Amino acid sequence: MSEWPPNPQAAPYLPPKPPLAVITTSLIAINVILFAWQIFSGVDITSPSIAAALNWGADYAPLTFLQEPLRLFSSMFFHFGLPHLLFNMWALYVFGNLAEHTFGRWFFCGLYLLAGLMGSLLSGYLDIRNSIELLQHFDPTLLPRVSAGASGAVMGIGGALTALSFFPRLARQRLALDKRSLVTIMAINLAFGIFATGINNAAHVGGMLMGALLALCWYAAQHYKWSKLGLFLILILGGVLCYGFYLYCLNMIQEILPLWQEAILQMQAALNR
């Protein structure tokens, strides 16, 4: 039922807006600012050189595991040109807003970083396995490659939302999740990583698995009404899992240590030419 003429003093109903996704916005800003800084310092905007990528923290498994493990983290914030950055930031905006409102800011932040780290670790693990195989028969495709980008972390967010979509919606979840759309998007991304060249699909899979695992733990914590300390412990356990996997990779490297030391020397020589 309505009145006529309408009351000019009656304010129209506006549905409440969801709160600003602060962490998602901050992560996008950090990536964009770092990219702009790189461009102003002379890095090619469309096709950065290998030297530039390494100078800005990209991941090269021999260098990362033998000398600079911080690259497991820093590589999440370097992108190979503007198209790479724009695609990842668009995906982060779409997935990140939904995930941040679902999981809460700080759990989402921890999930993002841990998924990115696990993506880097799984990528390094496969480089180790390939290098061990390389000792048996030479195949140039098995040589470690330089990699970087936020896609492992972004796939972690997608994996978390997809895993969550298979379970009944909790009261804590403000927004509904479309299972069919999420599964389709994740499948397309994984297939694209398999069939397209120049994509580190291992990082995608590692991030996705970590994101899904943390999401399932979060769901259990919400279902059984754990305190915020319980959520914090879930992130701590995720960090322990990453560290344990890192130590496992270091142990595997002993078999290929001379090969990787030589790879570092060759890379440095190539960059100094």
C-alpha positions as a printed Julia matrix, in Angstrom:
273×3 Matrix{Float64}:
  0.0     0.0     0.0
  1.28    3.46   -0.85
  0.15    7.04   -0.3
 -0.67    9.69   -2.87
  0.62   12.25   -3.1
  3.94   10.85   -1.8
  5.37   12.29    1.39
  8.37   14.4     0.32
  9.93   13.93    3.74
  9.92   10.11    3.53
 13.41    8.91    2.65
 13.58    6.03    0.16
 14.8     2.73    1.53
 18.37    1.94    0.59
 19.82   -1.47    1.39
 22.9    -1.27    3.59
 26.16   -1.34    1.72
 28.72   -3.96    2.71
 31.71   -2.51    4.55
 34.75   -1.5     2.55
 37.0    -4.44    1.77
 40.03   -2.79    3.37
 42.5    -5.66    2.98
 41.56   -6.31   -0.65
 41.85   -2.62   -1.48
 45.19   -2.39    0.33
 46.62   -5.43   -1.48
 45.58   -4.01   -4.85
 47.1    -0.64   -3.93
 50.38   -2.24   -2.85
 50.67   -4.19   -6.1
 49.82   -1.17   -8.25
 52.18    1.17   -6.36
 55.04   -1.33   -6.6
 54.37   -1.77  -10.3
 54.39    2.0   -10.86
 57.63    2.26   -8.87
 59.18   -0.43  -11.07
 58.14    1.36  -14.25
 59.51    4.72  -13.07
 62.79    2.98  -12.21
 63.13    1.8   -15.81
 61.44   -1.62  -15.9
 59.71   -2.34  -19.23
 55.95   -1.89  -18.78
 54.98   -4.75  -21.1
 57.89   -7.21  -21.0
 60.28   -6.9   -18.03
 63.71   -8.48  -18.42
 64.79  -11.45  -16.32
 67.32   -9.18  -14.61
 64.6    -6.7   -13.66
 62.34   -9.47  -12.4
 65.09  -10.87  -10.17
 66.07   -7.42   -8.92
 62.47   -6.85   -7.83
 62.11  -10.16   -5.99
 60.87  -12.7    -8.55
 61.21  -16.38   -7.71
 64.04  -18.44   -9.19
 64.1   -21.73   -7.3
 67.88  -22.26   -7.06
 68.39  -18.7    -5.83
 65.33  -18.82   -3.59
 66.09  -22.08   -1.8
 69.87  -21.76   -1.61
 70.31  -18.06   -0.83
 67.18  -15.88   -0.61
 64.06  -17.62    0.77
 62.35  -14.23    1.08
 61.64  -14.55   -2.65
 58.89  -17.03   -1.78
 57.04  -13.99   -0.44
 58.35  -11.09   -2.54
 57.53  -12.86   -5.82
 53.84  -12.44   -4.97
 54.19   -8.7    -5.57
 56.02   -8.58   -8.92
 54.22   -8.88  -12.25
 55.51   -9.5   -15.77
 54.03   -6.45  -17.43
 50.8    -4.47  -17.32
 48.45   -7.18  -18.72
 49.68   -9.63  -16.05
 49.08   -7.05  -13.32
 45.63   -6.02  -14.59
 44.38   -9.6   -14.88
 45.51  -10.53  -11.38
 44.2    -7.32   -9.81
 40.82   -7.75  -11.5
 40.6   -11.33  -10.16
 41.73  -10.12   -6.72
 39.03   -7.44   -6.74
 36.27   -9.9    -7.7
 37.3   -12.76   -5.42
 38.81  -10.62   -2.67
 35.75   -8.5    -1.92
 33.58  -11.58   -1.57
 36.15  -13.51    0.47
 36.97  -10.63    2.81
 33.29  -10.11    3.67
 32.93  -13.86    4.19
 36.02  -14.71    6.26
 36.66  -11.38    7.94
 39.58   -9.07    7.29
 42.42  -10.68    9.21
 41.64  -14.29    8.42
 41.32  -13.29    4.76
 44.7   -11.52    4.9
 46.36  -14.59    6.42
 44.67  -16.87    3.89
 45.9   -14.73    0.99
 49.52  -14.7     2.16
 49.64  -18.39    3.08
 48.07  -19.4    -0.23
 50.67  -17.33   -2.08
 53.49  -18.9    -0.08
 52.21  -22.42   -0.69
 51.94  -21.64   -4.4
 55.61  -20.58   -4.44
 56.6   -23.66   -2.44
 54.8   -26.12   -4.7
 56.36  -24.41   -7.71
 59.79  -24.82   -6.1
 59.07  -28.43   -5.21
 58.33  -29.26   -8.85
 61.53  -27.45   -9.9
 63.42  -29.7    -7.49
 61.74  -32.82   -8.87
 62.47  -31.72  -12.44
 66.11  -31.02  -11.59
 66.49  -34.49  -10.1
 65.1   -35.91  -13.33
 67.45  -33.63  -15.26
 70.4   -35.48  -13.76
 69.2   -38.64  -15.5
 68.56  -37.25  -18.96
 69.03  -33.71  -20.21
 65.83  -31.95  -21.16
 65.88  -28.12  -21.43
 62.21  -27.95  -20.45
 63.14  -29.26  -16.99
 65.37  -26.3   -16.15
 64.06  -23.97  -13.4
 62.38  -20.79  -14.64
 61.85  -17.37  -13.14
 58.28  -16.84  -11.94
 56.27  -14.19  -10.13
 52.78  -12.8    -9.66
 49.83  -12.78   -7.3
 47.96  -15.54   -9.12
 48.83  -18.24   -6.57
 47.35  -16.14   -3.77
 44.34  -15.18   -5.9
 43.71  -18.83   -6.78
 43.89  -19.5    -3.04
 40.98  -17.13   -2.53
 39.08  -18.79   -5.37
 39.81  -22.22   -3.93
 38.61  -21.11   -0.5
 35.32  -19.75   -1.84
 34.79  -22.82   -4.03
 35.36  -25.22   -1.12
 32.97  -23.2     1.02
 30.26  -23.28   -1.66
 29.83  -27.05   -1.19
 28.6   -26.64    2.4
 25.38  -25.21    3.85
 25.52  -21.46    4.29
 26.33  -20.29    7.82
 24.8   -17.31    9.59
 28.27  -15.72    9.51
 28.25  -15.73    5.71
 26.7   -12.46    4.56
 26.86  -13.27    0.88
 25.71  -16.4    -0.94
 28.18  -18.4    -3.01
 27.3   -19.71   -6.47
 28.9   -23.16   -6.56
 28.44  -23.71  -10.29
 30.04  -20.37  -11.23
 32.97  -20.82   -8.85
 33.71  -24.37  -10.0
 33.54  -23.25  -13.64
 35.88  -20.3   -13.09
 38.42  -22.41  -11.2
 38.29  -25.19  -13.8
 38.84  -22.71  -16.64
 41.82  -21.16  -14.86
 43.41  -24.54  -14.18
 42.82  -25.72  -17.75
 44.27  -22.49  -19.11
 47.34  -23.01  -16.95
 47.78  -26.54  -18.29
 47.44  -25.8   -21.99
 48.87  -22.27  -22.23
 52.61  -21.61  -22.19
 54.39  -19.34  -19.74
 51.99  -19.97  -16.84
 53.15  -21.44  -13.53
 50.23  -23.76  -12.9
 51.98  -25.35   -9.91
 51.66  -22.02   -8.08
 47.96  -21.95   -8.97
 47.38  -25.46   -7.64
 49.4   -24.86   -4.47
 47.53  -21.67   -3.69
 44.17  -23.26   -4.44
 44.83  -26.24   -2.15
 45.98  -24.08    0.75
 43.01  -21.74    0.32
 40.57  -24.66    0.28
 42.16  -26.24    3.38
 42.02  -23.0     5.37
 38.43  -22.39    4.28
 37.35  -25.83    5.49
 39.04  -25.2     8.85
 37.34  -21.8     9.05
 33.96  -23.4     8.33
 34.49  -25.94   11.11
 35.51  -23.18   13.51
 32.37  -21.21   12.7
 30.15  -24.27   12.93
 31.45  -25.18   16.37
 31.61  -21.52   17.46
 35.32  -21.32   18.15
 36.72  -18.08   19.51
 38.88  -15.69   17.5
 41.87  -17.41   19.07
 40.82  -20.59   17.27
 40.86  -18.76   13.93
 44.3   -17.4    14.74
 45.53  -20.92   15.53
 44.25  -22.12   12.14
 46.48  -19.54   10.44
 49.4   -20.52   12.66
 48.94  -24.16   11.64
 48.85  -23.05    8.0
 52.17  -21.28    8.54
 53.62  -24.4    10.19
 52.49  -26.46    7.2
 54.25  -24.06    4.82
 57.42  -24.13    6.91
 57.38  -27.92    7.1
 57.02  -28.15    3.33
 59.89  -25.67    2.96
 62.16  -27.84    5.15
 61.15  -30.9     3.15
 62.17  -29.12   -0.06
 65.51  -28.11    1.46
 66.19  -31.74    2.31
 65.47  -32.8    -1.29
 67.9   -30.2    -2.64
 70.94  -32.05   -1.26
 70.77  -34.4    -4.23
 70.97  -31.56   -6.76
 73.03  -29.03   -4.8
 75.97  -28.83   -7.27
 73.54  -28.54  -10.21
 71.69  -25.63   -8.63
 74.86  -23.87   -7.52
 76.01  -24.02  -11.12
 72.61  -22.75  -12.28
 72.97  -19.69  -10.05
 76.44  -18.96  -11.43
 75.2   -19.29  -15.0
 72.22  -17.02  -14.29
 74.46  -14.37  -12.72
 76.9   -14.58  -15.64
 74.05  -14.17  -18.14
 72.73  -11.11  -16.28
 76.16   -9.47  -16.18
 76.68   -9.65  -19.93
